[in-house]
Short mmCIF file of C-alpha atoms and ligand atoms in Angstrom, two decimals:
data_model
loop_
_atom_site.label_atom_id
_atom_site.label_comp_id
_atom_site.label_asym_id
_atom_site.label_seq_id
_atom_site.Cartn_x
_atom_site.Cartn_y
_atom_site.Cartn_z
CA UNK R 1353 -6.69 86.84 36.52
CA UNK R 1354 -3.96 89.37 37.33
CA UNK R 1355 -0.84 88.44 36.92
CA UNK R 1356 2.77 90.54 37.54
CA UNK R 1357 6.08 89.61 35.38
CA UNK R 1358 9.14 90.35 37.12
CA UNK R 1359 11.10 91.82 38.55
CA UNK R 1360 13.08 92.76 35.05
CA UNK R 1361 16.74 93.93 35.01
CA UNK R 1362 15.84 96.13 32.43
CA UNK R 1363 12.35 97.12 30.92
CA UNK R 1364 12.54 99.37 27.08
CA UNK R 1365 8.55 99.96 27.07
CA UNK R 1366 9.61 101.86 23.60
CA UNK R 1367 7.21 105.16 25.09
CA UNK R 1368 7.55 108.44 24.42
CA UNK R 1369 9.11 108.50 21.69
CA UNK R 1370 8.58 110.07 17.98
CA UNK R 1371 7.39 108.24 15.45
CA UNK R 1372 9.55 109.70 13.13
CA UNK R 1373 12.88 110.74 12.41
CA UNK R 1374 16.73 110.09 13.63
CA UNK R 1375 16.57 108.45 17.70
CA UNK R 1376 19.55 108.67 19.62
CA UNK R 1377 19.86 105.90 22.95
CA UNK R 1378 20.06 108.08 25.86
CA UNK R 1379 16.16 108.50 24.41
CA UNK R 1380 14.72 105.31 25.11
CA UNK R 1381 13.47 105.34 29.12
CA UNK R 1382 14.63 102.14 30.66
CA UNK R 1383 13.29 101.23 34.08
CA UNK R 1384 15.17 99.43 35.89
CA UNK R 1385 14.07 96.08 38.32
CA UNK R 1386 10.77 96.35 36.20
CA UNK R 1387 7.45 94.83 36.77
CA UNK R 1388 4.24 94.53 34.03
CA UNK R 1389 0.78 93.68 35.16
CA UNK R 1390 -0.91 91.69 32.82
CA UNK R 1391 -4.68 90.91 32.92
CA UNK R 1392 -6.27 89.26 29.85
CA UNK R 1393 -3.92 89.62 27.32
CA UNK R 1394 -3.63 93.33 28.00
CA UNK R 1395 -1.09 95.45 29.93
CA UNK R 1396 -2.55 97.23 33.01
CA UNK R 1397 0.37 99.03 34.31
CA UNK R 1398 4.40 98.97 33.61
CA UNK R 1399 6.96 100.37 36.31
CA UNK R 1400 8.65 99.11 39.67
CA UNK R 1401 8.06 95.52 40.25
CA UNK R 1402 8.44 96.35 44.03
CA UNK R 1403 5.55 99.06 43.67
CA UNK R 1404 3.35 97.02 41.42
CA UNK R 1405 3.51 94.41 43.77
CA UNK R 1406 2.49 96.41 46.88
CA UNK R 1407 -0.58 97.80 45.52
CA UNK R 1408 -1.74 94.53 43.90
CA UNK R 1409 -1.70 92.11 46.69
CA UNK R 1410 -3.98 89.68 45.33
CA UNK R 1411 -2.22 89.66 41.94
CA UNK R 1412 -0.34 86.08 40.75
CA UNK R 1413 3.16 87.02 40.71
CA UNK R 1414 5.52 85.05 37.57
CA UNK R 1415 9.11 85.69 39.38
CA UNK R 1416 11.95 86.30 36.70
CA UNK R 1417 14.80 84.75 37.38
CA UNK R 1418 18.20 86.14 36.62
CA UNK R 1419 19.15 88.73 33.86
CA UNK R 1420 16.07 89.98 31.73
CA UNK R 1421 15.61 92.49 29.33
CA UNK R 1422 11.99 93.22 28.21
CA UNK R 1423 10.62 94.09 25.29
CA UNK R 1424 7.69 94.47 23.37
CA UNK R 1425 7.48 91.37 20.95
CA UNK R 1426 9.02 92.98 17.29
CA UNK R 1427 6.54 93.00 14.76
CA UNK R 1428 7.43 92.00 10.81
CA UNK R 1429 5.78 94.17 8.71
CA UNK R 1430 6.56 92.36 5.53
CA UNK R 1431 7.16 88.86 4.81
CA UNK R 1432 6.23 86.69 1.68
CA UNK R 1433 6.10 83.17 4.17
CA UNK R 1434 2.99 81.62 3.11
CA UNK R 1435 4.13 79.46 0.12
CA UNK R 1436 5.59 75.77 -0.70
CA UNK R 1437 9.00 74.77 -2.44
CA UNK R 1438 12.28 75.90 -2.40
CA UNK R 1439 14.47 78.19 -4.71
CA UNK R 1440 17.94 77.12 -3.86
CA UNK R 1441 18.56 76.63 -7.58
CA UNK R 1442 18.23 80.17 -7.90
CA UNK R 1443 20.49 81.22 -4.90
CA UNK R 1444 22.99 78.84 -6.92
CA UNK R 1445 22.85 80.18 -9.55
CA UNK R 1446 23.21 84.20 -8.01
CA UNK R 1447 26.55 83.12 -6.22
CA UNK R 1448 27.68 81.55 -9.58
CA UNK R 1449 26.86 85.44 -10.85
CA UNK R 1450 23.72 84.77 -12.56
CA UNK R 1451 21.82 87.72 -13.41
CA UNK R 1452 18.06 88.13 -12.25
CA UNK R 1453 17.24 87.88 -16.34
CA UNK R 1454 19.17 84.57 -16.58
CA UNK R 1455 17.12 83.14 -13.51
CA UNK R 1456 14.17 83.53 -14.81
CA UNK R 1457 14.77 82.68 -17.99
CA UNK R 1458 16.74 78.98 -16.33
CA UNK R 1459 12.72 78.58 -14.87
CA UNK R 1460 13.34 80.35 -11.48
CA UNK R 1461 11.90 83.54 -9.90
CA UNK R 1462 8.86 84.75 -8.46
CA UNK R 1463 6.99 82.40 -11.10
CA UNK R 1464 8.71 79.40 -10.20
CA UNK R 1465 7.70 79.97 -6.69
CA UNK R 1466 3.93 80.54 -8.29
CA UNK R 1467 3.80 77.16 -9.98
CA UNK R 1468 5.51 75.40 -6.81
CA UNK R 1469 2.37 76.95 -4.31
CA UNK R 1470 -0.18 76.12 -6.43
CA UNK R 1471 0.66 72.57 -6.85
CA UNK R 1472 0.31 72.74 -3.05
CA UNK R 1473 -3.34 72.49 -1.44
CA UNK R 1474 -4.50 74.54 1.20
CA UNK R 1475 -4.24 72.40 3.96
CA UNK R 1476 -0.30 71.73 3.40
CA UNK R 1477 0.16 75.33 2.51
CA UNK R 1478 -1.42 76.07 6.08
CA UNK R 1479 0.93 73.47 7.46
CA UNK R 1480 4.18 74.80 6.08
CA UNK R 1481 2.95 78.63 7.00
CA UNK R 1482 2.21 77.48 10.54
CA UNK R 1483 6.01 76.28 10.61
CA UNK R 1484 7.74 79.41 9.65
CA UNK R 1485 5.51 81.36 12.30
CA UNK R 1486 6.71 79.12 15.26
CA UNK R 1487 10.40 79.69 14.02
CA UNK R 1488 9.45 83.41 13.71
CA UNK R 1489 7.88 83.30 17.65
CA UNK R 1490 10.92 81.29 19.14
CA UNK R 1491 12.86 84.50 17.81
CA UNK R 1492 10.52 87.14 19.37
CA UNK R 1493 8.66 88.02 16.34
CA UNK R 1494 4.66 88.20 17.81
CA UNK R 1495 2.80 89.93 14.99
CA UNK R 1496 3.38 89.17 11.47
CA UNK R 1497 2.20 90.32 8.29
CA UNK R 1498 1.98 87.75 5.37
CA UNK R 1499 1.46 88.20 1.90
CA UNK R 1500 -0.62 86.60 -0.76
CA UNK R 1501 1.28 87.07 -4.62
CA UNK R 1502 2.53 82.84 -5.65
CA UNK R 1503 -1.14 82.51 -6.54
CA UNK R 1504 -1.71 84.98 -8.83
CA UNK R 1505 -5.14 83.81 -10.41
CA UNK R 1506 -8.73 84.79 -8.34
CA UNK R 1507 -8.99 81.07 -7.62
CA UNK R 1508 -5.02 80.40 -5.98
CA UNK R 1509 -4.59 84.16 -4.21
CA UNK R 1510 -7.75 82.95 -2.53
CA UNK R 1511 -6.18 79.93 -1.27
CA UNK R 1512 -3.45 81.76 0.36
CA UNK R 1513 -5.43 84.17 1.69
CA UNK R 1514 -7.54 81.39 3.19
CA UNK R 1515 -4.56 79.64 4.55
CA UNK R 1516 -3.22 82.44 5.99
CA UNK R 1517 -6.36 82.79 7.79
CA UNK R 1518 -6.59 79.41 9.03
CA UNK R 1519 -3.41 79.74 10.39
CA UNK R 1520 -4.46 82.40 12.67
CA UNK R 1521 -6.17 80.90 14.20
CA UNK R 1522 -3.76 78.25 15.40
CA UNK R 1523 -1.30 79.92 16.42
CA UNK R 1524 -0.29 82.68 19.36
CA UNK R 1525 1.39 85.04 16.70
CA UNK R 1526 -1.02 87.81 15.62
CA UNK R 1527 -1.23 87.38 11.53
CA UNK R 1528 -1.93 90.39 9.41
CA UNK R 1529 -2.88 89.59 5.20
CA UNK R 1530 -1.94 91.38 3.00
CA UNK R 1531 -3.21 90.66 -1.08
CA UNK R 1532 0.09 91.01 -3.48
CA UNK R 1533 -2.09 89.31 -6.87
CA UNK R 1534 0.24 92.25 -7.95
CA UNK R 1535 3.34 90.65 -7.86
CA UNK R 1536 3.80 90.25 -11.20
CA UNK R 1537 1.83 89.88 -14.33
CA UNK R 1538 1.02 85.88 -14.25
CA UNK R 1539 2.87 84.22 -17.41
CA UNK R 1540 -0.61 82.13 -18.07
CA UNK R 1541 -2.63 85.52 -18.71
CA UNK R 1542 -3.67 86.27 -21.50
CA UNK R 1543 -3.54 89.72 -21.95
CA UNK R 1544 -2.00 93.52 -20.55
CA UNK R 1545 -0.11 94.75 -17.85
CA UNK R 1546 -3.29 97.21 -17.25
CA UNK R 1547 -6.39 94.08 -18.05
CA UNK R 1548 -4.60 91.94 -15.13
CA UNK R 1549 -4.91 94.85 -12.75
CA UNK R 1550 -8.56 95.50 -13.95
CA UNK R 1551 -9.26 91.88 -13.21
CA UNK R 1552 -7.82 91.67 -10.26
CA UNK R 1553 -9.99 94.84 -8.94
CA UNK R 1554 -13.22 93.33 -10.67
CA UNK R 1555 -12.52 89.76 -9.83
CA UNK R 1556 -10.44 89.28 -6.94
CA UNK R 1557 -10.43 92.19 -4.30
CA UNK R 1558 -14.47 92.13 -3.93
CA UNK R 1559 -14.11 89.04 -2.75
CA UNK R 1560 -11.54 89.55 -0.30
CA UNK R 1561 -14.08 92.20 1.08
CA UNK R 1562 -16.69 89.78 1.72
CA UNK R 1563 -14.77 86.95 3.36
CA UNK R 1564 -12.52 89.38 5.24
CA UNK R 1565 -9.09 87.84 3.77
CA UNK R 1566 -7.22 90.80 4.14
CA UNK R 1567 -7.32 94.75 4.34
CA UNK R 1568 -4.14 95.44 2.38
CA UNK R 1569 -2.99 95.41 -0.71
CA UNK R 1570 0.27 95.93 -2.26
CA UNK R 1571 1.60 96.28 -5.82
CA UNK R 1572 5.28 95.20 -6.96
CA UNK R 1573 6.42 98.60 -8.95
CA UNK R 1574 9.61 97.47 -11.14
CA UNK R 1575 10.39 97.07 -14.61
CA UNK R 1576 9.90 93.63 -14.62
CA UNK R 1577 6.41 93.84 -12.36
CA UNK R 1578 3.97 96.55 -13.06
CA UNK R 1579 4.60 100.71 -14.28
CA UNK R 1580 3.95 103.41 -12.49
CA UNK R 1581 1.01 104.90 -14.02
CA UNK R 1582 -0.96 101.45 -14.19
CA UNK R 1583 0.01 101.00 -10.30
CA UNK R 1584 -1.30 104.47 -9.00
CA UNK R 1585 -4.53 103.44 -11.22
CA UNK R 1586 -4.65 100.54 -9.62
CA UNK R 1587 -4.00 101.63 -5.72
CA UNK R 1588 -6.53 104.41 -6.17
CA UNK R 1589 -9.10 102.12 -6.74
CA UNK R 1590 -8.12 99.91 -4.29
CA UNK R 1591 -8.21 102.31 -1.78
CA UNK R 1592 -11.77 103.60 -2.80
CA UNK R 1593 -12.78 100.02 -2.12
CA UNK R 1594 -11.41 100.39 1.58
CA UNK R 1595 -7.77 98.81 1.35
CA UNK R 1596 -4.43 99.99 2.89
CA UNK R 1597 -2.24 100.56 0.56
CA UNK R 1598 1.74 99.21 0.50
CA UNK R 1599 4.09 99.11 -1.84
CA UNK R 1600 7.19 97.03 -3.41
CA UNK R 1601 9.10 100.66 -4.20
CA UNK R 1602 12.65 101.11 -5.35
CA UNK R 1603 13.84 97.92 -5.28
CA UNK R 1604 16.31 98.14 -8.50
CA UNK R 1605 14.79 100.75 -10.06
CA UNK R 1606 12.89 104.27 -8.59
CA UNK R 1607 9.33 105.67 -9.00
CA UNK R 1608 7.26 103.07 -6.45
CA UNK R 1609 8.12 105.14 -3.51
CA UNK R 1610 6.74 108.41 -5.72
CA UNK R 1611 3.78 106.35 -6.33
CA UNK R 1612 3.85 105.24 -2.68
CA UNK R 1613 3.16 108.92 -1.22
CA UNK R 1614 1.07 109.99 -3.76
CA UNK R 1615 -1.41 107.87 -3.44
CA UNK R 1616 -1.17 107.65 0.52
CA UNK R 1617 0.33 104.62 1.14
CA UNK R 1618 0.91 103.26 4.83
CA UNK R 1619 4.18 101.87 3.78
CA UNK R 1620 7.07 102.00 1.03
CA UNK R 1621 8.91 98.70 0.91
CA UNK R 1622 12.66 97.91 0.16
CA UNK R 1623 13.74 101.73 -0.85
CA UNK R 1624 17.63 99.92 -2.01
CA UNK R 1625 17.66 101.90 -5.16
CA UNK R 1626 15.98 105.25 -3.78
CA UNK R 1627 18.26 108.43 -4.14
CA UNK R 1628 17.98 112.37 -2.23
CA UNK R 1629 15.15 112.89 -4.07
CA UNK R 1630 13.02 109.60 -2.73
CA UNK R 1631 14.31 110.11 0.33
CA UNK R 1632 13.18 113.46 0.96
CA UNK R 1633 10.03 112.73 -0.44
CA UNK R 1634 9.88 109.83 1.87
CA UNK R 1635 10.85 111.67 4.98
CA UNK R 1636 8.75 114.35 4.22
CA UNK R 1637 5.62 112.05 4.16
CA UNK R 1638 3.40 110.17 6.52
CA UNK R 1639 4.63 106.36 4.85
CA UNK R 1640 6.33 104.41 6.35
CA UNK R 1641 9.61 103.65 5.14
CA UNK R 1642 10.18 99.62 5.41
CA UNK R 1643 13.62 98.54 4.69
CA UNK R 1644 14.01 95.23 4.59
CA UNK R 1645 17.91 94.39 4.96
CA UNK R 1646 17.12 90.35 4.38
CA UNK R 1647 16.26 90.95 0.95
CA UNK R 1648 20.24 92.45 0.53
CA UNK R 1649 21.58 89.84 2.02
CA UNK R 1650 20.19 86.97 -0.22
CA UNK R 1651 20.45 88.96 -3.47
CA UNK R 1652 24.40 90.49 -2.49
CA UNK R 1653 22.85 94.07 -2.84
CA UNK R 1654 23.28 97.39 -0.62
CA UNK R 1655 21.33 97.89 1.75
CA UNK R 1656 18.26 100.76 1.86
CA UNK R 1657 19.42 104.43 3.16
CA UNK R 1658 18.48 103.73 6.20
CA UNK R 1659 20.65 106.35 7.85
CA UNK R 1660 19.68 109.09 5.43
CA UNK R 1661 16.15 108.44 5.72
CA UNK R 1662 15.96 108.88 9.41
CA UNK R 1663 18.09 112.04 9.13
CA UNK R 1664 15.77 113.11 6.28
CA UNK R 1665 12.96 112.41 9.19
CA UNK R 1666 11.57 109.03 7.52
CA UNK R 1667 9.32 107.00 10.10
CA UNK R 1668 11.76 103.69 9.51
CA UNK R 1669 10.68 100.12 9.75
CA UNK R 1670 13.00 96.91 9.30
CA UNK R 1671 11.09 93.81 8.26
CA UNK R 1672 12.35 90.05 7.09
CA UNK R 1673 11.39 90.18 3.76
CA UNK R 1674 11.07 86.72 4.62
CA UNK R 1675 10.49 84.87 1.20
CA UNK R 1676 11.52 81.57 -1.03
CA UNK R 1677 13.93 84.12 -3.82
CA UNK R 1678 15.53 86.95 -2.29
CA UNK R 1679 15.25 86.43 1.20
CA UNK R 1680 15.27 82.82 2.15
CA UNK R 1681 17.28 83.43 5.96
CA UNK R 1682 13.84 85.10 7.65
CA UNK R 1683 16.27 85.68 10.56
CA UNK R 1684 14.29 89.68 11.40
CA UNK R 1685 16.68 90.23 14.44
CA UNK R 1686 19.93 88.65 13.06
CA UNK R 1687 18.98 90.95 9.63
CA UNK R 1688 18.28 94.42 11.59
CA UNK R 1689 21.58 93.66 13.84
CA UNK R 1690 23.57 93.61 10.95
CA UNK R 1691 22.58 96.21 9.31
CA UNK R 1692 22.71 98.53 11.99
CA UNK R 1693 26.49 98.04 11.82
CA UNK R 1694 26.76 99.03 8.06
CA UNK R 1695 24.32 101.90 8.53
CA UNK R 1696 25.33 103.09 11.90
CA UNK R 1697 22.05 103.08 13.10
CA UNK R 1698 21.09 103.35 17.15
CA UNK R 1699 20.33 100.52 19.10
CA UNK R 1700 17.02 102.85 19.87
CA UNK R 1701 16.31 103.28 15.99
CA UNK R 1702 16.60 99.40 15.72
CA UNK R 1703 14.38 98.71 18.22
CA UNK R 1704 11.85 101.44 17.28
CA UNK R 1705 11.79 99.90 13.75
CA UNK R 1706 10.93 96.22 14.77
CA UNK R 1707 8.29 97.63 17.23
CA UNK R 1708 6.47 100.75 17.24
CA UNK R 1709 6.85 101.91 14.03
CA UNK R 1710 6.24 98.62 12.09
CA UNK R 1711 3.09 98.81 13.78
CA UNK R 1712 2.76 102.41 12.19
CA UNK R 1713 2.97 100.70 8.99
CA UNK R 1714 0.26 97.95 9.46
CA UNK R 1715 -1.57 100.85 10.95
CA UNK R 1716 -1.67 98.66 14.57
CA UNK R 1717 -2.39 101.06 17.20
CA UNK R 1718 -2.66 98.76 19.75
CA UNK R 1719 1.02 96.94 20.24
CA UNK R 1720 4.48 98.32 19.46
CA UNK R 1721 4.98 99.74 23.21
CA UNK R 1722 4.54 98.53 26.46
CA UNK R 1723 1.92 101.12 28.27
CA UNK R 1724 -1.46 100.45 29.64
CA UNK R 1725 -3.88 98.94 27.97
CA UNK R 1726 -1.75 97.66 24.94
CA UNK R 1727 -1.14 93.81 23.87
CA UNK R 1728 1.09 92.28 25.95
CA UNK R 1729 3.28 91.08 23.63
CA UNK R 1730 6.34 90.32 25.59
CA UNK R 1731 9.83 88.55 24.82
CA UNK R 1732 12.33 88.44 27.81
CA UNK R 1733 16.55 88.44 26.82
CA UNK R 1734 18.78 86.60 28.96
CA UNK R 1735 21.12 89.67 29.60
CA UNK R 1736 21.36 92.19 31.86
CA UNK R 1737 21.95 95.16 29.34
CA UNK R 1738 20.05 95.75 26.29
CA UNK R 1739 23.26 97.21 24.17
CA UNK R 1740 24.34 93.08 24.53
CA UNK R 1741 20.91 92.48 22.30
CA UNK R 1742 22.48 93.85 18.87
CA UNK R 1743 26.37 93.34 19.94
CA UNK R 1744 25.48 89.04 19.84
CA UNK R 1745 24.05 90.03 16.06
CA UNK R 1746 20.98 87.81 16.87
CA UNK R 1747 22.50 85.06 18.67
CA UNK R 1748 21.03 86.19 22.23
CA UNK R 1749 17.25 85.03 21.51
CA UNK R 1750 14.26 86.12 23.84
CA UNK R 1751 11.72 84.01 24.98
CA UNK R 1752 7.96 85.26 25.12
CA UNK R 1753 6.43 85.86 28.28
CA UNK R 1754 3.31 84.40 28.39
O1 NIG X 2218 10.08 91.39 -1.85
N1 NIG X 2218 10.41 92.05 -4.93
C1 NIG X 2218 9.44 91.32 -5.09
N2 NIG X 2218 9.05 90.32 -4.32
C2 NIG X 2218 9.84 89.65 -3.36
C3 NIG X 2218 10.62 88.57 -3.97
C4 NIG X 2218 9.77 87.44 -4.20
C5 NIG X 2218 10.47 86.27 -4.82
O2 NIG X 2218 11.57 86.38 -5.39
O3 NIG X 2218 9.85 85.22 -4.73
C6 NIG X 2218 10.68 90.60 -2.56
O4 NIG X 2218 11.90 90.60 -2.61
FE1 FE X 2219 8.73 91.58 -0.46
#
C-alpha cells in the first residue's frame, strides 16, 4: 500500500551533500510544503506534496497537520545500553572530585558495571535494553548501535549479544551489535593483556560468526584498557575474520585513533584528547570520526575537536555514548545541541552527524537521507523552521512517522 506524508512545512532529505568535511546551512536543500511516498517501509519519491499527490491518485494520503519539519530518523552510532544496574555512586563520587583511579579502586567503573550485568539473566537484560530503545525512539533516534563489553567472558558477551538480538526483534528501532569483550582486561582472568585478546579471537569471535551476533568489533585503546600494539594485533585479525572494525580512541590519552586508520577502521570513537596531529590524520582518512559529547558531559571533560576536525575535512559523527559510567543522560539530540554551541558547529553539520554520516560509520548505506528507495525512517518536529530544532537544545521532540 502506497501511502503519502504531508504536506511538510519543511522537508531536510540531508541529499547532496559530502560526506566529509566542514557544511555550511545555506547547503542543506529544504523543500518546502513537502510530501514523501512511502510504500513498504521504503521511500518511493520525496518533493511537492501537491505534485506527489497528482500523479498518485490512488495513493492513501496521512495529512500533516500544522508545523512539521521532517527528517530522517538520527541514527546513534555508539551506545553501551544493553546492561543492568546503576553507577550513581560513581557520578557521586566524580562531583565530590574523585579521580577515575579512586573510583575504581571504591568498587566502581566499567567492572562494577560487569559484575552488575552478569548477575542479570538474559531475559531481564532484554527487558531493560528494550526500555532504553523506546526512550531512544520517542526522541527520534530509529537505528541504534549497541555494544556488548559488561560481559567480558565467552559465556556473558554471548548473553548480551543474544539479548541484543532478541530485542530486535521486538522493537521498530533498527539494532546494530557491536562485540566490545575488549573493554577492558576482565579482573577474574588469569593471565596478559595480549592472552585475553588471543582468547577472545580463538574463543569468542568464531562464535559470533556462526550465530550472526554481530559484525563489529571494537577495542577500548587507553592506559587503563588495552596498548596499542596488542590492539592493532588484535583488529587485524579480527578483520581477517570478516569484522568492521571501531575503536574507543583518544579518550584521555592518544594513539587509538593512529591505530584506528591504520588498520582501516570504519570509525574512531570519543577523539577528547586527540591533538593537530590526530586530527589531520583523522581528516585525512576514510574513518569516521564519532564524537560523542555525552560522554563530556557526565565525566566534566572537553568536548572532542569537533570544529577542527571538520575543517581538517573529518567525516564527523555525534553519538550518545549512552552508558551506566560516563554517560548515564543518553539524551543524543539534547547532547549534539549543546555542543554545537561550544563548538560552533552548523545546524547542517549537526544534522549530517546524527544522520548520514553515522550511517557512514556503521557502514549503512541504506538510511541517513531521505531519497528513493531508502528506509523511511521518519521523525516529524512540531515547528515550522528547522533552525528552532537546535535553538530549544532538545526540548522540541519529533515524533516518528509511521
Ligand atoms: O565509552 N571508554 C570506555 N567505555 C565507556 C565507558 C563505560 C563505562 O564507564 O561503563 C565509554 O565512555
Ligand atoms: Fe563508549
Amino acid at each position: 500500500m502506497k501511502i503519502l506524508h504531508g504536506p511538510f512545512t519543511q522537508i531536510l532529505p540531508l541529499t547532496g551533500l559530502p560526506l566529509k568535511g566542514a557544511l555550511k546551512d545555506y547547503q542543506l536543500q529544504i523543500i518546502p510544503d513537502g510530501g514523501i511516498m512511502v510504500e513498504n517501509g521504503l521511500i518511493l519519491a520525496v518533493g511537492d506534496f501537491e505534485t506527489l499527490r497528482k500523479q498518485n491518485l490512488s495513493a492513501q494520503i496521512n495529512e500533516t497537520k500544522g508545523d512539521s519539519v521532517l527528517l530522517p530518523g538520527f541514527i546513534d552510532c555508539h551506545t553501551h545500553i544493553c546492561f543492568a544496574g546503576s553507577r550513581a555512586k560513581d557520578y557521586a563520587m566524580r562531583i565530590q572530585g574523585k579521580t577515575y583511579l579512586e573510583i575504581a579502586k571504591a568498587g566502581g567503573g566499567i567492572w562494577d558495571s560487569v559484575n552488575q550485568t552478569r548477575a542479570a539473566d538474559e531475559a531481564l537484560l532484554t527487558e531493560l535494553l528494550l526500555k532504553r530503545i523506546e526512550r531512544h525512539l520517542a526522541e527520534g533516534v530509529t537505528t541504534i548501535e549497541v555494544k556488548s563489553g559488561y560481559g567480558l567472558s565467552v559465556e556473558q558477551e554471548l548473553k548480551q549479544l543474544r539479548a541484543i538480538k532478541a530485542a530486535s526483534t521486538q522493537t521498530k528501532a533498527s539494532l546494530v551489535a557491536t562485540c566490545l569483550a575488549a573493554h577492558m582486561v576482565p579482573k577474574d582472568f588469569n593471565g596478559s593483556q595480549s592472552e585475553y585478546l588471543k582468547h577472545v579471537l580463538t574463543d569468542l569471535l568464531p562464535i559470533i560468526k556462526k550465530e550472526d551476533l554481530a559484525n563489529r568489533v571494537d577495542i577500548f585503546i587507553e592506559e587503563s584498557a588495552f596498548n596499542a600494539e596488542n590492539a592493532t594485533i588484535y583488529l587485524t585479525k579480527a578483520k581477517q575474520m570478516g569484522f568492521d572494525i571501531t575503536v574507543h580512541a583518544d579518550q584521555f590519552t592518544t594513539s587509538g585513533s593512529k591505530v584506528a586508520v591504520n588498520v582501516g577502521a570504519v570509525s574512531a570513537d570519543h577523539l577528547e584528547a586527540s591533538r593537530d596531529e590526530e586530527i589531520k590524520l583523522l581528516g585525512n582518512s576514510n574513518t569516521v570520526a564519532v564524537t560523542l559529547p555525552g560522554a563530556s558531559l557526565g565525566l566534566g571533560m572537553p568536548y572532542a575537536p569537533a570544529r577542527k576536525l571538520l575543517d581538517a575535512g573529518a567525516c564527523l559523527a555525534i553519538a550518545s555514548d549512552w552508558n551506566p559510567g560516563s554517560a548515564p543522560m543518553g539524551d543524543l539530540l539534547m547532547q549534539a545541541a549543546v555542543m554545537s554551541a561550544a563548538e560552533k558547529l552548523s545546524a547542517a553539520e549537526v544534522f549530517a552527524g546524527l544522520t548520514y554520516r553515522a550511517a557512514k560509520a556503521l557502514n549503512l548505506t541504506d538510511r541517513g537521507i531521505l531519497a528513493a528507495g531508502m528506509r523511511a525512517d521518519l521523525q516529524v518536529y512540531p515547528t515550522n523552521d528547522y533552525k528552532e530544532i537546535l535553538y530549544h537544545q532538545g526540548k522540541l521532540r519529533s515524533q516518528i512517522v509511521r
